[in-house]
Coordinates of C-alpha atoms in Angstrom, one line a residue:
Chain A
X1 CA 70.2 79.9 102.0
X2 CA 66.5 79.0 101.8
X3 CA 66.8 75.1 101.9
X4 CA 63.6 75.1 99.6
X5 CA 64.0 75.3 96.0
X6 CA 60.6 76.9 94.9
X7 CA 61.4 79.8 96.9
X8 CA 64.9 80.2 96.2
X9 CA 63.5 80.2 92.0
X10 CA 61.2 82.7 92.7
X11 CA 64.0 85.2 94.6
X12 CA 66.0 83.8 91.5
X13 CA 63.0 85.7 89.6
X14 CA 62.7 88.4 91.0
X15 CA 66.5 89.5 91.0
X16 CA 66.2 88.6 87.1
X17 CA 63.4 91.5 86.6
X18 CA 65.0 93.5 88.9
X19 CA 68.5 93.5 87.1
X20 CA 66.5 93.7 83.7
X21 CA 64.6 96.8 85.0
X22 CA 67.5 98.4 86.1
X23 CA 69.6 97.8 83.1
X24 CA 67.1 99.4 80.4
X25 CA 67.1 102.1 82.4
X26 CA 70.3 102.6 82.2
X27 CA 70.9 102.5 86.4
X28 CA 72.8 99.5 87.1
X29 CA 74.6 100.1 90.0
X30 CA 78.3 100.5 89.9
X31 CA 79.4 98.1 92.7
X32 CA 80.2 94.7 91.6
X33 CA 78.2 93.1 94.4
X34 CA 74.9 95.0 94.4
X35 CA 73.0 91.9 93.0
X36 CA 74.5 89.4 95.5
X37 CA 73.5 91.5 98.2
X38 CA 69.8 91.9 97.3
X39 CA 69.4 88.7 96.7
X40 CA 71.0 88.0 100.3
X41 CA 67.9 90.3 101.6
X42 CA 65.1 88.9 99.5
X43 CA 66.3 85.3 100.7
X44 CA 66.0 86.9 104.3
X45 CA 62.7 88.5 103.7
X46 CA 61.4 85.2 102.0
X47 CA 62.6 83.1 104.8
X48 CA 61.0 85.5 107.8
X49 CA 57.6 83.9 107.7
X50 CA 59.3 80.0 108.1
X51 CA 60.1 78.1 111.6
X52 CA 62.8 80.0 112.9
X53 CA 65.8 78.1 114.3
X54 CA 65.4 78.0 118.2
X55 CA 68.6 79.8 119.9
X56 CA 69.8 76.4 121.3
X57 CA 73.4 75.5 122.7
X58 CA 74.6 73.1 119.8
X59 CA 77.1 70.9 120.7
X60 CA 80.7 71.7 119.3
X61 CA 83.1 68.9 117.8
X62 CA 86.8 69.7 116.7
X63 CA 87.5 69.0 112.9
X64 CA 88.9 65.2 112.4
X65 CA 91.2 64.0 110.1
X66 CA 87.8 62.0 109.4
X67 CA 85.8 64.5 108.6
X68 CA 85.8 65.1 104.9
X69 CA 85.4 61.0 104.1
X70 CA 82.4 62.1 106.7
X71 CA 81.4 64.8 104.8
X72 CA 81.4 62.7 101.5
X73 CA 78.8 60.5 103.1
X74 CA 75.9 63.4 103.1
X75 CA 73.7 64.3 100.6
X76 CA 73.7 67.6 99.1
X77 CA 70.3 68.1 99.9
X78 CA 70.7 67.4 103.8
X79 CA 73.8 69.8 103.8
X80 CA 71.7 72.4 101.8
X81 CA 68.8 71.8 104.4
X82 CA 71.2 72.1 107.1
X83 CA 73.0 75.3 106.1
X84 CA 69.8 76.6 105.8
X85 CA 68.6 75.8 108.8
X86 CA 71.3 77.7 110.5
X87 CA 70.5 81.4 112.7
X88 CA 71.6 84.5 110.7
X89 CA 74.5 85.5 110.0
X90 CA 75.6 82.2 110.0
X91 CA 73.3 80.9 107.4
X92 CA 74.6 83.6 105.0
X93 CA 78.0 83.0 106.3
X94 CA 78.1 79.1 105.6
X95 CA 75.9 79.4 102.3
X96 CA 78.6 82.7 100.5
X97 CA 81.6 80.6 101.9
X98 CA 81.2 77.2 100.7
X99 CA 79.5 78.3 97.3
X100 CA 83.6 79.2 96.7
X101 CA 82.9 81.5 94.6
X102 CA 84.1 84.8 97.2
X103 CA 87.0 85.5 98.9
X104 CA 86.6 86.6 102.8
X105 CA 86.9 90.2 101.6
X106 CA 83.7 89.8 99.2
X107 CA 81.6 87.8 101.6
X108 CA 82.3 90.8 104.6
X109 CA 80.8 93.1 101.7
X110 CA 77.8 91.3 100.7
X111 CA 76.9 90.1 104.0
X112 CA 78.1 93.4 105.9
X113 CA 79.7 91.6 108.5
X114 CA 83.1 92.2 110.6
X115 CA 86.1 90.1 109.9
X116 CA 85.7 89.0 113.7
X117 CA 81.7 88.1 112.8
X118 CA 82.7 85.9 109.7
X119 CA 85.0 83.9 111.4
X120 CA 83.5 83.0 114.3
X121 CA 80.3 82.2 112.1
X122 CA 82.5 80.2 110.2
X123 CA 84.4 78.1 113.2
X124 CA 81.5 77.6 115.2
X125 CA 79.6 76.4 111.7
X126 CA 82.6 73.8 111.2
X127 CA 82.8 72.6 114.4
X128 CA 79.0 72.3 114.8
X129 CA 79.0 70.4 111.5
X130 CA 81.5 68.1 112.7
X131 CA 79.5 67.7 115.9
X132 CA 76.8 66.2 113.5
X133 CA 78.4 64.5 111.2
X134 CA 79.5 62.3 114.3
X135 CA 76.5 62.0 116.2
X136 CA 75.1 60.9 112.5
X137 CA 77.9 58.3 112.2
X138 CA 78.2 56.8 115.7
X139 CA 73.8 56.1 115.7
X140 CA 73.9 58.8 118.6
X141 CA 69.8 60.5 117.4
X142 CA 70.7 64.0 116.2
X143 CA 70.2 67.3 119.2
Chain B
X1 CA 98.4 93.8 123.8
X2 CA 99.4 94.3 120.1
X3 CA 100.7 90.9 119.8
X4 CA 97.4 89.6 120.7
X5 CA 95.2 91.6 118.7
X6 CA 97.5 90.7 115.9
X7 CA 97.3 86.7 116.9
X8 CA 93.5 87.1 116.9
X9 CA 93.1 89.0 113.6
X10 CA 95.5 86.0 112.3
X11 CA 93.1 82.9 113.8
X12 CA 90.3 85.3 112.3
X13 CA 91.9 85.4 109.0
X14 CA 92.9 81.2 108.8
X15 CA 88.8 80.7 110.2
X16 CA 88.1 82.5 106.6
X17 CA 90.7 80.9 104.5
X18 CA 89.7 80.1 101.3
X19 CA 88.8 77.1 99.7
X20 CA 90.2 77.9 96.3
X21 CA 93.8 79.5 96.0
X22 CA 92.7 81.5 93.8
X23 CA 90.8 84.1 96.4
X24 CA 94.1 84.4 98.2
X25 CA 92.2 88.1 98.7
X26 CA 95.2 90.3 100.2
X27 CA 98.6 90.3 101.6
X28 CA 97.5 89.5 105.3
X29 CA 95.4 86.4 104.5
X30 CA 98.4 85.1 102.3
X31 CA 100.6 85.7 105.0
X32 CA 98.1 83.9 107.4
X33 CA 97.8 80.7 105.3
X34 CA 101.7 80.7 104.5
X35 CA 102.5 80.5 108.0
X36 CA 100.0 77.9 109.1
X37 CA 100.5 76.0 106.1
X38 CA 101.2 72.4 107.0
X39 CA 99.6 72.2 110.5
X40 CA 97.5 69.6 111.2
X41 CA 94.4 71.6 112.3
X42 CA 94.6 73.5 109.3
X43 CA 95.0 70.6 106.9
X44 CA 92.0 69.3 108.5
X45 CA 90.0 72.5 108.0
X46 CA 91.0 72.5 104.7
X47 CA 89.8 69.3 103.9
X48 CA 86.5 69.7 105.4
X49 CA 85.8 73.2 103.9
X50 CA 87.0 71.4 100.4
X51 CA 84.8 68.4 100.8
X52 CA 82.0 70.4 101.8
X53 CA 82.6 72.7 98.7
X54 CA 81.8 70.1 96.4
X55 CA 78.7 68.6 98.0
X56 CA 77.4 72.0 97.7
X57 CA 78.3 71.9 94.5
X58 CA 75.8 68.8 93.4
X59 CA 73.2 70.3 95.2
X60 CA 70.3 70.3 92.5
X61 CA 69.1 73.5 91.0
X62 CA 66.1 73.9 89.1
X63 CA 66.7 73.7 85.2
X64 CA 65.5 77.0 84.3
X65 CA 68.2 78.7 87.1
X66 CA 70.7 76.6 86.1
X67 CA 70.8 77.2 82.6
X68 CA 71.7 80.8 83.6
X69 CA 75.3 79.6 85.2
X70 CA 76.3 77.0 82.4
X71 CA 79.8 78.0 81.7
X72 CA 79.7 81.3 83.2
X73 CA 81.1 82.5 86.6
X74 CA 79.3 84.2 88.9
X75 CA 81.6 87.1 89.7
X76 CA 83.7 88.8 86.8
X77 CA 87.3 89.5 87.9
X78 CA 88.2 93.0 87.4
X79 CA 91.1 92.0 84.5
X80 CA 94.9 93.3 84.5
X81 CA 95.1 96.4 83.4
X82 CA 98.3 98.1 82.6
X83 CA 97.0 101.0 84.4
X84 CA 96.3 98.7 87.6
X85 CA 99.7 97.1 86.5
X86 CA 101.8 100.4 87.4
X87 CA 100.2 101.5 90.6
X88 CA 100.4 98.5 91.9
X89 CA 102.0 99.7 95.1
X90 CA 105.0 96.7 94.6
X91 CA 105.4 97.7 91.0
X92 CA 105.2 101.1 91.8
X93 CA 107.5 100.8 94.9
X94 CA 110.1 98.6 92.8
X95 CA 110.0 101.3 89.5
X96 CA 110.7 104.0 92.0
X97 CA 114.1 102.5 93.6
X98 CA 115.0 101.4 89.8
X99 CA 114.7 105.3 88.6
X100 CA 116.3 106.5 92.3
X101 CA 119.3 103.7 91.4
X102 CA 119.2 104.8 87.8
X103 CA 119.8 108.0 88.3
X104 CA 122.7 107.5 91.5
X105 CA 124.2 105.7 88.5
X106 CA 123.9 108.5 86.2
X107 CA 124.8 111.2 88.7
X108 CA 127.9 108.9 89.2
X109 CA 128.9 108.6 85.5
X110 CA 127.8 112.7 84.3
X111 CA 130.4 113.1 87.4
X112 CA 133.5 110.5 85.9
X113 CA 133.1 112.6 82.4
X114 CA 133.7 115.6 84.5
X115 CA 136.8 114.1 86.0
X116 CA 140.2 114.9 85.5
X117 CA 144.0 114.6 87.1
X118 CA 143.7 116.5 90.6
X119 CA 139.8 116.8 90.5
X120 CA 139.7 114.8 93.9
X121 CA 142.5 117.0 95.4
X122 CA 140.3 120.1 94.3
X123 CA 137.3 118.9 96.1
X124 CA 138.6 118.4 99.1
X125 CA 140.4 121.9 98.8
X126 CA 136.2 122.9 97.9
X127 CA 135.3 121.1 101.0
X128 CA 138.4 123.3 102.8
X129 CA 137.4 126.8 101.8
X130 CA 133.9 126.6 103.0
X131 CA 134.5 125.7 106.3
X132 CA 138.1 128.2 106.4
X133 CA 137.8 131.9 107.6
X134 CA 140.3 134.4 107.0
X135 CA 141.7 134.8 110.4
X136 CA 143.5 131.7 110.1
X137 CA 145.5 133.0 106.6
X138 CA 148.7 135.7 107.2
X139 CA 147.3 138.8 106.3
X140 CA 148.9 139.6 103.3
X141 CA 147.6 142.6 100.6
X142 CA 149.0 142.7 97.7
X143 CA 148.3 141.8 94.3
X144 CA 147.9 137.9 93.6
X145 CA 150.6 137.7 91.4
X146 CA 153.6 139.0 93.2
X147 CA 152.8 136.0 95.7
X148 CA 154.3 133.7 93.7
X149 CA 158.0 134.8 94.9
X150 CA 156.8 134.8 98.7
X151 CA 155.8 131.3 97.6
X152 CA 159.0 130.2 96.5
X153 CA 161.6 132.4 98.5
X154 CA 159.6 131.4 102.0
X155 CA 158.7 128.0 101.3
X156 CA 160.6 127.2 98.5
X157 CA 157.4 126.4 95.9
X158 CA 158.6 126.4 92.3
X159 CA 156.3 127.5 89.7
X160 CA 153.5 128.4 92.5
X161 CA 152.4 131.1 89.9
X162 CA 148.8 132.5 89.8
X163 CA 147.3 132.7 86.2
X164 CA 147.3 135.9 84.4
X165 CA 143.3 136.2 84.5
X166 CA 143.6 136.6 88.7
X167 CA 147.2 138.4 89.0
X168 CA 145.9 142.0 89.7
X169 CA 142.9 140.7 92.6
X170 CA 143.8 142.2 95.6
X171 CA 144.9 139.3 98.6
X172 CA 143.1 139.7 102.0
X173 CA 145.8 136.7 103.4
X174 CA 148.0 133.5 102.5
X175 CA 149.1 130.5 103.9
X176 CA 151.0 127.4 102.9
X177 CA 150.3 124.2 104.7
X178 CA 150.4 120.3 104.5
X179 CA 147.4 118.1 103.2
X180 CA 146.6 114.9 104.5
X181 CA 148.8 113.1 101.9
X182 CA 151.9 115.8 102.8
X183 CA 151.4 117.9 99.5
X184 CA 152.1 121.1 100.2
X185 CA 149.5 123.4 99.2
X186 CA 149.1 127.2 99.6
X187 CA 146.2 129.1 99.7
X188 CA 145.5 132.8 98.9
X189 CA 142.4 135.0 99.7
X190 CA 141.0 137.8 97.7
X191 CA 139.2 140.6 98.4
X192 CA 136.9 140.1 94.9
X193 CA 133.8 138.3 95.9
X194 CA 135.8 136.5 99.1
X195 CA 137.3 134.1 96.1
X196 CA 140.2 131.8 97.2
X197 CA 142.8 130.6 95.1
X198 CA 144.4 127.7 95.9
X199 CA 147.9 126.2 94.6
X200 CA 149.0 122.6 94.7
X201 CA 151.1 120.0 92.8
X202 CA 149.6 118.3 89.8
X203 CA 148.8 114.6 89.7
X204 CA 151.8 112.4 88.4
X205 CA 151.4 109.0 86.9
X206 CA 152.2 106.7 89.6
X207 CA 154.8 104.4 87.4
X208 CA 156.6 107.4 85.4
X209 CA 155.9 110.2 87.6
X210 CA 155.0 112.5 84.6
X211 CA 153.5 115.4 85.5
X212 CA 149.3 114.3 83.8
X213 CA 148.2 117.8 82.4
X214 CA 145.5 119.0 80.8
X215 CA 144.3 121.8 78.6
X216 CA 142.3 124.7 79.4
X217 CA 140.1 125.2 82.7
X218 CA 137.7 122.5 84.3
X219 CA 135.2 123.1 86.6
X220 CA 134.7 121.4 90.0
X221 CA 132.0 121.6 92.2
X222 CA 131.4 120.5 95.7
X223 CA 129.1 121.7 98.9
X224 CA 127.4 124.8 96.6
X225 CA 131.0 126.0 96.0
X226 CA 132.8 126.2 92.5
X227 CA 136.4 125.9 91.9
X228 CA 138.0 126.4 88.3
X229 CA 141.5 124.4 87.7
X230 CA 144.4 125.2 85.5
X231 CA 147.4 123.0 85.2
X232 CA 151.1 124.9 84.6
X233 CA 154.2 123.3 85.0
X234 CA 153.0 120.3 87.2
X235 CA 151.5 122.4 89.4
X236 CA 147.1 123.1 89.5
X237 CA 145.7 126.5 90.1
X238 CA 142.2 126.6 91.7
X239 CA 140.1 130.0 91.6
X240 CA 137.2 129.1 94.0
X241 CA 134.1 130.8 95.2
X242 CA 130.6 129.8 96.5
X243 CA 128.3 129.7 93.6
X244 CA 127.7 128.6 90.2
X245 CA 130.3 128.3 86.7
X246 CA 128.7 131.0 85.6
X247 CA 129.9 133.4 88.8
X248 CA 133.9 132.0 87.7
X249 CA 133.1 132.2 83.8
X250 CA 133.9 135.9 83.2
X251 CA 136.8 135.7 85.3
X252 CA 138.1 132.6 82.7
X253 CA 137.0 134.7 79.5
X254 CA 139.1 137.6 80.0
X255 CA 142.1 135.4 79.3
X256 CA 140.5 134.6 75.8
X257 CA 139.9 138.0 75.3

């Protein structure tokens, strides 16, 4: 979400002593995804004061039979940096999704987005991925 | 215009299939998947969201967050119950048509016990006096009992003879006609609670043609009416009325008394 790991410990942190507060007093909330969810917003918050991403027309690819032995060929951290460095929702869309840890359902509740939202964050993420992935393979300099 | 809200909630739903089977969330994104399952632009997807899955997955996190999540998952799956077992709406809806079938079945064998020789014949004679009126009988008033030699001097019926329990009811009318399997049966009408007697030939073994009697009265019951049978000399007696055994059963007593 952050695509900086100091910041992303000290949201880590903070959601610690907030969950610890909360649970000596007795006033955890009920919902199972009440943590998730704050930490989506204090990710947000902690992100506000960085370089925004510029609302530019990225280029779109379709999804290859290539494109996982593609994907393979990244580092973690340049897929982490470029999830991060995606607009919102999509950032949050990319970043609940491929964690794998949520189905659809969950992700629409944490993030509080519509089905129609979510998966067009999702399809335009893939297909912008896949346009960069190639343009990282064939030499072409990234947009 | 349905089909095409329905064909973009369904390319909605496949743009947030999941990675893992095992978040198959609901009924509609299983049914999604199953029917795109196979296609080459969804294999590919599939692929790509796996591969990407696990490069997430290496990317580092600091030792003192990552401690947190050794061997733990980071959602707890709310665990079968039996409660959430039994309203499972499948579970619920299968138990349901088990009981309903169950208890057809029961319904079905309570009404076999019940049975006896000439029980379907007095059904159908149940079936008859609810829809009859009077008008269509001969009106005939005399006692019940003195019909028996109408019976057999005008239609030549032997042993047509009503039971001493209803030989002193007062007739409002009489007939004698055919059933659909050319039996003849007759039919009397009383003034006593609009009760109908009704007369017909005992069941017979098909291969002996002996007459199959039975002791006593037994009860039939059809369309809220009430019929109580008697077998004499190969032929059934049948005191009906609309209501319940008990309406019939001081009728039956006096006979004991």
């Amino acid at each position: 979400m952050l695509g900086d790991s100091r910041k992303a410990q000290e949201v880590f942190n903070t959601m610690l002593r907030e969950a610890a507060v909360h649970a000596a007093q007795g006033e955890l909330p009920k919902e199972p995804f009440w943590l998730f969810r704050e930490a989506r917003w204090r990710c947000l918050e902690a992100s506000k004061t960085d370089l925004q991403p510029e609302p530019l027309e990225i280029e779109e690819h379709d999804i290859t039979s290539r494109a996982a032995s593609q994907v393979k060929q990244l580092e973690p951290v340049q897929l982490a940096i470029w999830i991060a460095a995606a607009p919102e929702p999509q950032r949050t869309a990319l970043a609940l999704f491929y964690l794998d840890e949520f189905n659809y359902l969950e992700i629409l509740d944490i993030a509080e987005l519509k089905l129609s939202t979510l998966s067009r964050c999702l399809s335009q993420g893939r297909r912008q991925l896949q346009a960069w992935l190639d343009a990282k393979h064939t030499g072409v300099p990234e947009a | 215009m349905r089909g095409l809200h329905l064909l973009r909630r369904r390319r909605a739903l496949l743009n947030c299939a999941p990675i893992s089977q095992d978040h198959l969330a609901d009924r509609s994104m299983r049914a999604a998947v199953a029917r795109e399952d196979g296609s080459d632009e969804f294999v590919n997807q599939q692929n790509f969201d796996r591969a990407v899955a696990e490069l997430i997955r290496l990317v580092p996190i600091p030792p003192e967050s990552a401690e947190w999540f050794l061997e733990k998952q980071a959602v707890r799956r709310p665990k079968w119950t039996w409660r959430r077992i039994v309203l499972n709406p499948a579970v619920l809806a299968v138990s349901i048509a088990l009981v309903v079938i169950a208890g057809v079945f029961a319904l079905q064998v309570v009404g076999r016990l019940n049975d006896f020789p000439g029980s379907a014949t007095a059904r159908k004679l149940l079936v008859l006096a609810g829809s009859a009126r009077s008008v269509t009988l001969d009106p005939v008033t005399a006692e019940a009992g003195t019909l028996s030699d109408l019976f057999f001097m005008k239609h030549g019926l032997e042993h047509y003879d009503v039971p001493d329990e209803f030989t002193e009811f007062r007739t409002i009318g009489c007939r004698v006609f055919d059933d659909d399997e050319s039996q003849r049966i007759a039919q009397i009408w009383v003034a006593e609670k609009r009760m109908q007697f009704f007369l017909f030939p005992a069941e017979r073994d098909s291969k002996t043609g002996a007459v199959l009697a039975f002791p006593g009265w037994r009860y039939v019951h059809q369309e809220g009416w009430v019929g109580a049978v008697s077998e004499h000399n190969g032929v059934c007696f049948m005191a009906a009325l609309k209501g319940r055994e008990k309406d019939l059963e001081p009728y039956l007593s006096k006979a004991k008394e």
